Amino acid sequence: MEKQPNSRTCFVCGRQNEIGMKVSWFNDYEKQEVVAEINIREEFNSYPGFVHGGIVSAILDETAGRAVMLNSDMNSLDCLMVTTRLEVKYRRPTPTQQPLTAVGWVLRQDSSRAKVAAELRLPDGTVTASCQATVVHPPEEYFKMWNWEEEQKYWKVYDE
């Protein structure tokens, strides 16, 4: 599987974010899915032993959004999209400090938007939470606001 790029400061994937999760995703071209193996630290709990729902939502949002990178140039601006709608279904408590798999895929996509989905799964395949989201290309001025020209050098595949 091909590893996707990570950013510098993103809470979920940023490599230089000291409080972040530093998650990495891989493209599974055969299944047309993006996949991340995660073990969520206890400090991201709501109740002891269970992941906070906001953290679950953030992981699902990032995973679903990254699904659009499967069949595009992962270093182009075309693969960068932002969420306009996110619907999360919490099916059961998600445990901390246990292996989890986040899986995302595209439901449909056109040149400016996509409907995407993701699940968070236990090792036995049980789904703890799922989402569907709509993602769109941000307006061009956002890339200037984000100082993307400077930031782009940090959007890369990092060695673990």
PDB file of N, CA and C in Angstrom, residues 3-73:
ATOM      1  N   LYS A   3       1.806   4.997   1.026  1.00  0.00           N
ATOM      2  CA  LYS A   3       1.574   5.916   2.135  1.00  0.00           C
ATOM      3  C   LYS A   3       1.195   7.294   1.608  1.00  0.00           C
ATOM      4  N   GLN A   4       0.231   7.930   2.271  1.00  0.00           N
ATOM      5  CA  GLN A   4      -0.175   9.277   1.911  1.00  0.00           C
ATOM      6  C   GLN A   4       0.710  10.313   2.613  1.00  0.00           C
ATOM      7  N   PRO A   5       0.769  11.525   2.060  1.00  0.00           N
ATOM      8  CA  PRO A   5       1.517  12.599   2.727  1.00  0.00           C
ATOM      9  C   PRO A   5       0.848  13.007   4.043  1.00  0.00           C
ATOM     10  N   ASN A   6       1.628  13.581   4.917  1.00  0.00           N
ATOM     11  CA  ASN A   6       1.140  14.177   6.161  1.00  0.00           C
ATOM     12  C   ASN A   6       1.522  15.642   6.160  1.00  0.00           C
ATOM     13  N   SER A   7       0.889  16.388   7.034  1.00  0.00           N
ATOM     14  CA  SER A   7       1.208  17.808   7.150  1.00  0.00           C
ATOM     15  C   SER A   7       2.095  18.045   8.362  1.00  0.00           C
ATOM     16  N   ARG A   8       2.339  19.288   8.614  1.00  0.00           N
ATOM     17  CA  ARG A   8       3.187  19.681   9.732  1.00  0.00           C
ATOM     18  C   ARG A   8       2.364  19.926  10.992  1.00  0.00           C
ATOM     19  N   THR A   9       1.205  20.601  10.874  1.00  0.00           N
ATOM     20  CA  THR A   9       0.514  21.082  12.077  1.00  0.00           C
ATOM     21  C   THR A   9      -0.872  20.508  12.319  1.00  0.00           C
ATOM     22  N   CYS A  10      -1.418  19.723  11.403  1.00  0.00           N
ATOM     23  CA  CYS A  10      -2.761  19.164  11.582  1.00  0.00           C
ATOM     24  C   CYS A  10      -2.851  18.399  12.901  1.00  0.00           C
ATOM     25  N   PHE A  11      -3.957  18.540  13.608  1.00  0.00           N
ATOM     26  CA  PHE A  11      -4.139  17.825  14.874  1.00  0.00           C
ATOM     27  C   PHE A  11      -4.104  16.311  14.675  1.00  0.00           C
ATOM     28  N   VAL A  12      -4.717  15.818  13.604  1.00  0.00           N
ATOM     29  CA  VAL A  12      -4.805  14.375  13.411  1.00  0.00           C
ATOM     30  C   VAL A  12      -3.542  13.812  12.758  1.00  0.00           C
ATOM     31  N   CYS A  13      -2.999  14.483  11.739  1.00  0.00           N
ATOM     32  CA  CYS A  13      -1.868  13.899  10.999  1.00  0.00           C
ATOM     33  C   CYS A  13      -0.556  14.648  11.140  1.00  0.00           C
ATOM     34  N   GLY A  14      -0.551  15.830  11.688  1.00  0.00           N
ATOM     35  CA  GLY A  14       0.639  16.677  11.706  1.00  0.00           C
ATOM     36  C   GLY A  14       1.819  16.086  12.461  1.00  0.00           C
ATOM     37  N   ARG A  15       2.944  16.032  11.795  1.00  0.00           N
ATOM     38  CA  ARG A  15       4.142  15.439  12.381  1.00  0.00           C
ATOM     39  C   ARG A  15       4.835  16.348  13.384  1.00  0.00           C
ATOM     40  N   GLN A  16       4.600  17.651  13.292  1.00  0.00           N
ATOM     41  CA  GLN A  16       5.252  18.576  14.214  1.00  0.00           C
ATOM     42  C   GLN A  16       4.270  19.152  15.236  1.00  0.00           C
ATOM     43  N   ASN A  17       3.106  18.574  15.350  1.00  0.00           N
ATOM     44  CA  ASN A  17       2.111  19.012  16.319  1.00  0.00           C
ATOM     45  C   ASN A  17       2.330  18.196  17.599  1.00  0.00           C
ATOM     46  N   GLU A  18       2.862  18.855  18.623  1.00  0.00           N
ATOM     47  CA  GLU A  18       3.230  18.146  19.854  1.00  0.00           C
ATOM     48  C   GLU A  18       2.053  17.480  20.548  1.00  0.00           C
ATOM     49  N   ILE A  19       0.861  18.037  20.433  1.00  0.00           N
ATOM     50  CA  ILE A  19      -0.303  17.438  21.090  1.00  0.00           C
ATOM     51  C   ILE A  19      -1.142  16.597  20.132  1.00  0.00           C
ATOM     52  N   GLY A  20      -0.705  16.497  18.877  1.00  0.00           N
ATOM     53  CA  GLY A  20      -1.466  15.799  17.856  1.00  0.00           C
ATOM     54  C   GLY A  20      -1.332  14.288  17.921  1.00  0.00           C
ATOM     55  N   MET A  21      -2.076  13.636  17.035  1.00  0.00           N
ATOM     56  CA  MET A  21      -2.156  12.179  17.016  1.00  0.00           C
ATOM     57  C   MET A  21      -1.154  11.523  16.069  1.00  0.00           C
ATOM     58  N   LYS A  22      -0.661  12.274  15.081  1.00  0.00           N
ATOM     59  CA  LYS A  22       0.362  11.804  14.144  1.00  0.00           C
ATOM     60  C   LYS A  22      -0.032  10.516  13.401  1.00  0.00           C
ATOM     61  N   VAL A  23      -1.276  10.460  12.952  1.00  0.00           N
ATOM     62  CA  VAL A  23      -1.794   9.288  12.244  1.00  0.00           C
ATOM     63  C   VAL A  23      -1.293   9.291  10.797  1.00  0.00           C
ATOM     64  N   SER A  24      -1.017   8.115  10.252  1.00  0.00           N
ATOM     65  CA  SER A  24      -0.630   7.947   8.850  1.00  0.00           C
ATOM     66  C   SER A  24      -1.674   7.095   8.134  1.00  0.00           C
ATOM     67  N   TRP A  25      -1.965   7.454   6.881  1.00  0.00           N
ATOM     68  CA  TRP A  25      -2.921   6.713   6.059  1.00  0.00           C
ATOM     69  C   TRP A  25      -2.203   6.092   4.878  1.00  0.00           C
ATOM     70  N   PHE A  26      -2.761   4.986   4.423  1.00  0.00           N
ATOM     71  CA  PHE A  26      -2.220   4.263   3.279  1.00  0.00           C
ATOM     72  C   PHE A  26      -3.338   4.018   2.278  1.00  0.00           C
ATOM     73  N   ASN A  27      -2.997   4.101   0.988  1.00  0.00           N
ATOM     74  CA  ASN A  27      -3.959   3.838  -0.084  1.00  0.00           C
ATOM     75  C   ASN A  27      -3.994   2.353  -0.384  1.00  0.00           C
ATOM     76  N   ASP A  28      -5.167   1.760  -0.286  1.00  0.00           N
ATOM     77  CA  ASP A  28      -5.378   0.379  -0.717  1.00  0.00           C
ATOM     78  C   ASP A  28      -6.124   0.466  -2.043  1.00  0.00           C
ATOM     79  N   TYR A  29      -5.361   0.457  -3.130  1.00  0.00           N
ATOM     80  CA  TYR A  29      -5.945   0.652  -4.454  1.00  0.00           C
ATOM     81  C   TYR A  29      -6.863  -0.498  -4.850  1.00  0.00           C
ATOM     82  N   GLU A  30      -6.546  -1.688  -4.402  1.00  0.00           N
ATOM     83  CA  GLU A  30      -7.374  -2.847  -4.737  1.00  0.00           C
ATOM     84  C   GLU A  30      -8.791  -2.701  -4.182  1.00  0.00           C
ATOM     85  N   LYS A  31      -8.886  -2.278  -2.913  1.00  0.00           N
ATOM     86  CA  LYS A  31     -10.196  -2.110  -2.274  1.00  0.00           C
ATOM     87  C   LYS A  31     -10.782  -0.713  -2.485  1.00  0.00           C
ATOM     88  N   GLN A  32      -9.980   0.197  -3.054  1.00  0.00           N
ATOM     89  CA  GLN A  32     -10.382   1.599  -3.216  1.00  0.00           C
ATOM     90  C   GLN A  32     -10.747   2.214  -1.865  1.00  0.00           C
ATOM     91  N   GLU A  33      -9.828   2.026  -0.897  1.00  0.00           N
ATOM     92  CA  GLU A  33      -9.999   2.558   0.458  1.00  0.00           C
ATOM     93  C   GLU A  33      -8.692   3.163   0.941  1.00  0.00           C
ATOM     94  N   VAL A  34      -8.811   4.099   1.876  1.00  0.00           N
ATOM     95  CA  VAL A  34      -7.656   4.560   2.635  1.00  0.00           C
ATOM     96  C   VAL A  34      -7.746   3.913   4.011  1.00  0.00           C
ATOM     97  N   VAL A  35      -6.586   3.567   4.576  1.00  0.00           N
ATOM     98  CA  VAL A  35      -6.558   2.804   5.825  1.00  0.00           C
ATOM     99  C   VAL A  35      -5.506   3.396   6.760  1.00  0.00           C
ATOM    100  N   ALA A  36      -5.847   3.485   8.041  1.00  0.00           N
ATOM    101  CA  ALA A  36      -4.903   3.908   9.073  1.00  0.00           C
ATOM    102  C   ALA A  36      -5.040   2.987  10.273  1.00  0.00           C
ATOM    103  N   GLU A  37      -3.919   2.568  10.800  1.00  0.00           N
ATOM    104  CA  GLU A  37      -3.896   1.798  12.044  1.00  0.00           C
ATOM    105  C   GLU A  37      -3.627   2.784  13.171  1.00  0.00           C
ATOM    106  N   ILE A  38      -4.482   2.780  14.177  1.00  0.00           N
ATOM    107  CA  ILE A  38      -4.431   3.789  15.240  1.00  0.00           C
ATOM    108  C   ILE A  38      -4.524   3.107  16.598  1.00  0.00           C
ATOM    109  N   ASN A  39      -3.811   3.648  17.549  1.00  0.00           N
ATOM    110  CA  ASN A  39      -3.944   3.260  18.945  1.00  0.00           C
ATOM    111  C   ASN A  39      -4.075   4.575  19.709  1.00  0.00           C
ATOM    112  N   ILE A  40      -5.287   4.909  20.124  1.00  0.00           N
ATOM    113  CA  ILE A  40      -5.568   6.228  20.687  1.00  0.00           C
ATOM    114  C   ILE A  40      -5.157   6.276  22.156  1.00  0.00           C
ATOM    115  N   ARG A  41      -4.339   7.256  22.452  1.00  0.00           N
ATOM    116  CA  ARG A  41      -3.810   7.413  23.807  1.00  0.00           C
ATOM    117  C   ARG A  41      -4.927   7.735  24.807  1.00  0.00           C
ATOM    118  N   GLU A  42      -4.721   7.331  26.036  1.00  0.00           N
ATOM    119  CA  GLU A  42      -5.695   7.545  27.113  1.00  0.00           C
ATOM    120  C   GLU A  42      -5.977   9.032  27.333  1.00  0.00           C
ATOM    121  N   GLU A  43      -5.015   9.887  27.029  1.00  0.00           N
ATOM    122  CA  GLU A  43      -5.228  11.324  27.245  1.00  0.00           C
ATOM    123  C   GLU A  43      -6.310  11.902  26.327  1.00  0.00           C
ATOM    124  N   PHE A  44      -6.773  11.133  25.338  1.00  0.00           N
ATOM    125  CA  PHE A  44      -7.854  11.561  24.462  1.00  0.00           C
ATOM    126  C   PHE A  44      -9.178  10.919  24.856  1.00  0.00           C
ATOM    127  N   ASN A  45      -9.336  10.601  26.134  1.00  0.00           N
ATOM    128  CA  ASN A  45     -10.561   9.938  26.588  1.00  0.00           C
ATOM    129  C   ASN A  45     -11.656  10.940  26.936  1.00  0.00           C
ATOM    130  N   SER A  46     -12.867  10.388  27.089  1.00  0.00           N
ATOM    131  CA  SER A  46     -13.961  11.134  27.699  1.00  0.00           C
ATOM    132  C   SER A  46     -14.140  10.553  29.098  1.00  0.00           C
ATOM    133  N   TYR A  47     -14.451   9.265  29.129  1.00  0.00           N
ATOM    134  CA  TYR A  47     -14.432   8.506  30.382  1.00  0.00           C
ATOM    135  C   TYR A  47     -13.217   7.600  30.315  1.00  0.00           C
ATOM    136  N   PRO A  48     -12.641   7.237  31.465  1.00  0.00           N
ATOM    137  CA  PRO A  48     -11.462   6.375  31.425  1.00  0.00           C
ATOM    138  C   PRO A  48     -11.701   5.128  30.568  1.00  0.00           C
ATOM    139  N   GLY A  49     -10.785   4.905  29.631  1.00  0.00           N
ATOM    140  CA  GLY A  49     -10.862   3.737  28.776  1.00  0.00           C
ATOM    141  C   GLY A  49     -11.633   3.924  27.489  1.00  0.00           C
ATOM    142  N   PHE A  50     -12.252   5.099  27.296  1.00  0.00           N
ATOM    143  CA  PHE A  50     -13.051   5.334  26.094  1.00  0.00           C
ATOM    144  C   PHE A  50     -12.691   6.657  25.438  1.00  0.00           C
ATOM    145  N   VAL A  51     -12.571   6.633  24.124  1.00  0.00           N
ATOM    146  CA  VAL A  51     -12.180   7.811  23.347  1.00  0.00           C
ATOM    147  C   VAL A  51     -13.303   8.852  23.367  1.00  0.00           C
ATOM    148  N   HIS A  52     -12.917  10.110  23.503  1.00  0.00           N
ATOM    149  CA  HIS A  52     -13.871  11.215  23.452  1.00  0.00           C
ATOM    150  C   HIS A  52     -14.522  11.248  22.068  1.00  0.00           C
ATOM    151  N   GLY A  53     -15.823  11.503  22.015  1.00  0.00           N
ATOM    152  CA  GLY A  53     -16.554  11.532  20.750  1.00  0.00           C
ATOM    153  C   GLY A  53     -16.015  12.551  19.762  1.00  0.00           C
ATOM    154  N   GLY A  54     -15.500  13.661  20.245  1.00  0.00           N
ATOM    155  CA  GLY A  54     -14.917  14.670  19.348  1.00  0.00           C
ATOM    156  C   GLY A  54     -13.661  14.165  18.667  1.00  0.00           C
ATOM    157  N   ILE A  55     -12.892  13.357  19.370  1.00  0.00           N
ATOM    158  CA  ILE A  55     -11.679  12.757  18.788  1.00  0.00           C
ATOM    159  C   ILE A  55     -12.086  11.725  17.742  1.00  0.00           C
ATOM    160  N   VAL A  56     -13.090  10.905  18.059  1.00  0.00           N
ATOM    161  CA  VAL A  56     -13.604   9.929  17.095  1.00  0.00           C
ATOM    162  C   VAL A  56     -14.058  10.664  15.831  1.00  0.00           C
ATOM    163  N   SER A  57     -14.798  11.745  16.000  1.00  0.00           N
ATOM    164  CA  SER A  57     -15.288  12.530  14.874  1.00  0.00           C
ATOM    165  C   SER A  57     -14.136  13.092  14.045  1.00  0.00           C
ATOM    166  N   ALA A  58     -13.105  13.608  14.699  1.00  0.00           N
ATOM    167  CA  ALA A  58     -11.947  14.168  13.985  1.00  0.00           C
ATOM    168  C   ALA A  58     -11.245  13.095  13.147  1.00  0.00           C
ATOM    169  N   ILE A  59     -11.083  11.900  13.707  1.00  0.00           N
ATOM    170  CA  ILE A  59     -10.440  10.799  12.970  1.00  0.00           C
ATOM    171  C   ILE A  59     -11.290  10.400  11.764  1.00  0.00           C
ATOM    172  N   LEU A  60     -12.595  10.280  11.959  1.00  0.00           N
ATOM    173  CA  LEU A  60     -13.475   9.918  10.849  1.00  0.00           C
ATOM    174  C   LEU A  60     -13.479  10.996   9.771  1.00  0.00           C
ATOM    175  N   ASP A  61     -13.523  12.261  10.166  1.00  0.00           N
ATOM    176  CA  ASP A  61     -13.515  13.368   9.225  1.00  0.00           C
ATOM    177  C   ASP A  61     -12.246  13.329   8.368  1.00  0.00           C
ATOM    178  N   GLU A  62     -11.113  13.177   8.990  1.00  0.00           N
ATOM    179  CA  GLU A  62      -9.834  13.134   8.274  1.00  0.00           C
ATOM    180  C   GLU A  62      -9.756  11.910   7.370  1.00  0.00           C
ATOM    181  N   THR A  63     -10.192  10.775   7.861  1.00  0.00           N
ATOM    182  CA  THR A  63     -10.131   9.540   7.074  1.00  0.00           C
ATOM    183  C   THR A  63     -11.034   9.616   5.850  1.00  0.00           C
ATOM    184  N   ALA A  64     -12.257  10.054   6.046  1.00  0.00           N
ATOM    185  CA  ALA A  64     -13.192  10.181   4.919  1.00  0.00           C
ATOM    186  C   ALA A  64     -12.659  11.175   3.898  1.00  0.00           C
ATOM    187  N   GLY A  65     -12.177  12.310   4.366  1.00  0.00           N
ATOM    188  CA  GLY A  65     -11.657  13.335   3.460  1.00  0.00           C
ATOM    189  C   GLY A  65     -10.450  12.877   2.671  1.00  0.00           C
ATOM    190  N   ARG A  66      -9.624  12.042   3.271  1.00  0.00           N
ATOM    191  CA  ARG A  66      -8.434  11.548   2.578  1.00  0.00           C
ATOM    192  C   ARG A  66      -8.767  10.529   1.501  1.00  0.00           C
ATOM    193  N   ALA A  67      -9.969   9.999   1.508  1.00  0.00           N
ATOM    194  CA  ALA A  67     -10.354   9.034   0.479  1.00  0.00           C
ATOM    195  C   ALA A  67     -10.286   9.640  -0.917  1.00  0.00           C
ATOM    196  N   VAL A  68     -10.492  10.954  -1.047  1.00  0.00           N
ATOM    197  CA  VAL A  68     -10.430  11.587  -2.369  1.00  0.00           C
ATOM    198  C   VAL A  68      -9.012  11.571  -2.927  1.00  0.00           C
ATOM    199  N   MET A  69      -8.027  11.315  -2.093  1.00  0.00           N
ATOM    200  CA  MET A  69      -6.640  11.282  -2.552  1.00  0.00           C
ATOM    201  C   MET A  69      -6.294   9.968  -3.252  1.00  0.00           C
ATOM    202  N   LEU A  70      -7.147   8.976  -3.138  1.00  0.00           N
ATOM    203  CA  LEU A  70      -6.870   7.655  -3.712  1.00  0.00           C
ATOM    204  C   LEU A  70      -6.508   7.697  -5.184  1.00  0.00           C
ATOM    205  N   ASN A  71      -7.266   8.405  -5.979  1.00  0.00           N
ATOM    206  CA  ASN A  71      -7.070   8.387  -7.425  1.00  0.00           C
ATOM    207  C   ASN A  71      -6.717   9.762  -7.968  1.00  0.00           C
ATOM    208  N   SER A  72      -5.951  10.515  -7.180  1.00  0.00           N
ATOM    209  CA  SER A  72      -5.515  11.830  -7.628  1.00  0.00           C
ATOM    210  C   SER A  72      -4.047  12.015  -7.276  1.00  0.00           C
ATOM    211  N   ASP A  73      -3.462  13.056  -7.795  1.00  0.00           N
ATOM    212  CA  ASP A  73      -2.080  13.393  -7.464  1.00  0.00           C
ATOM    213  C   ASP A  73      -2.064  13.905  -6.026  1.00  0.00           C
TER     214      ASP A  73
END
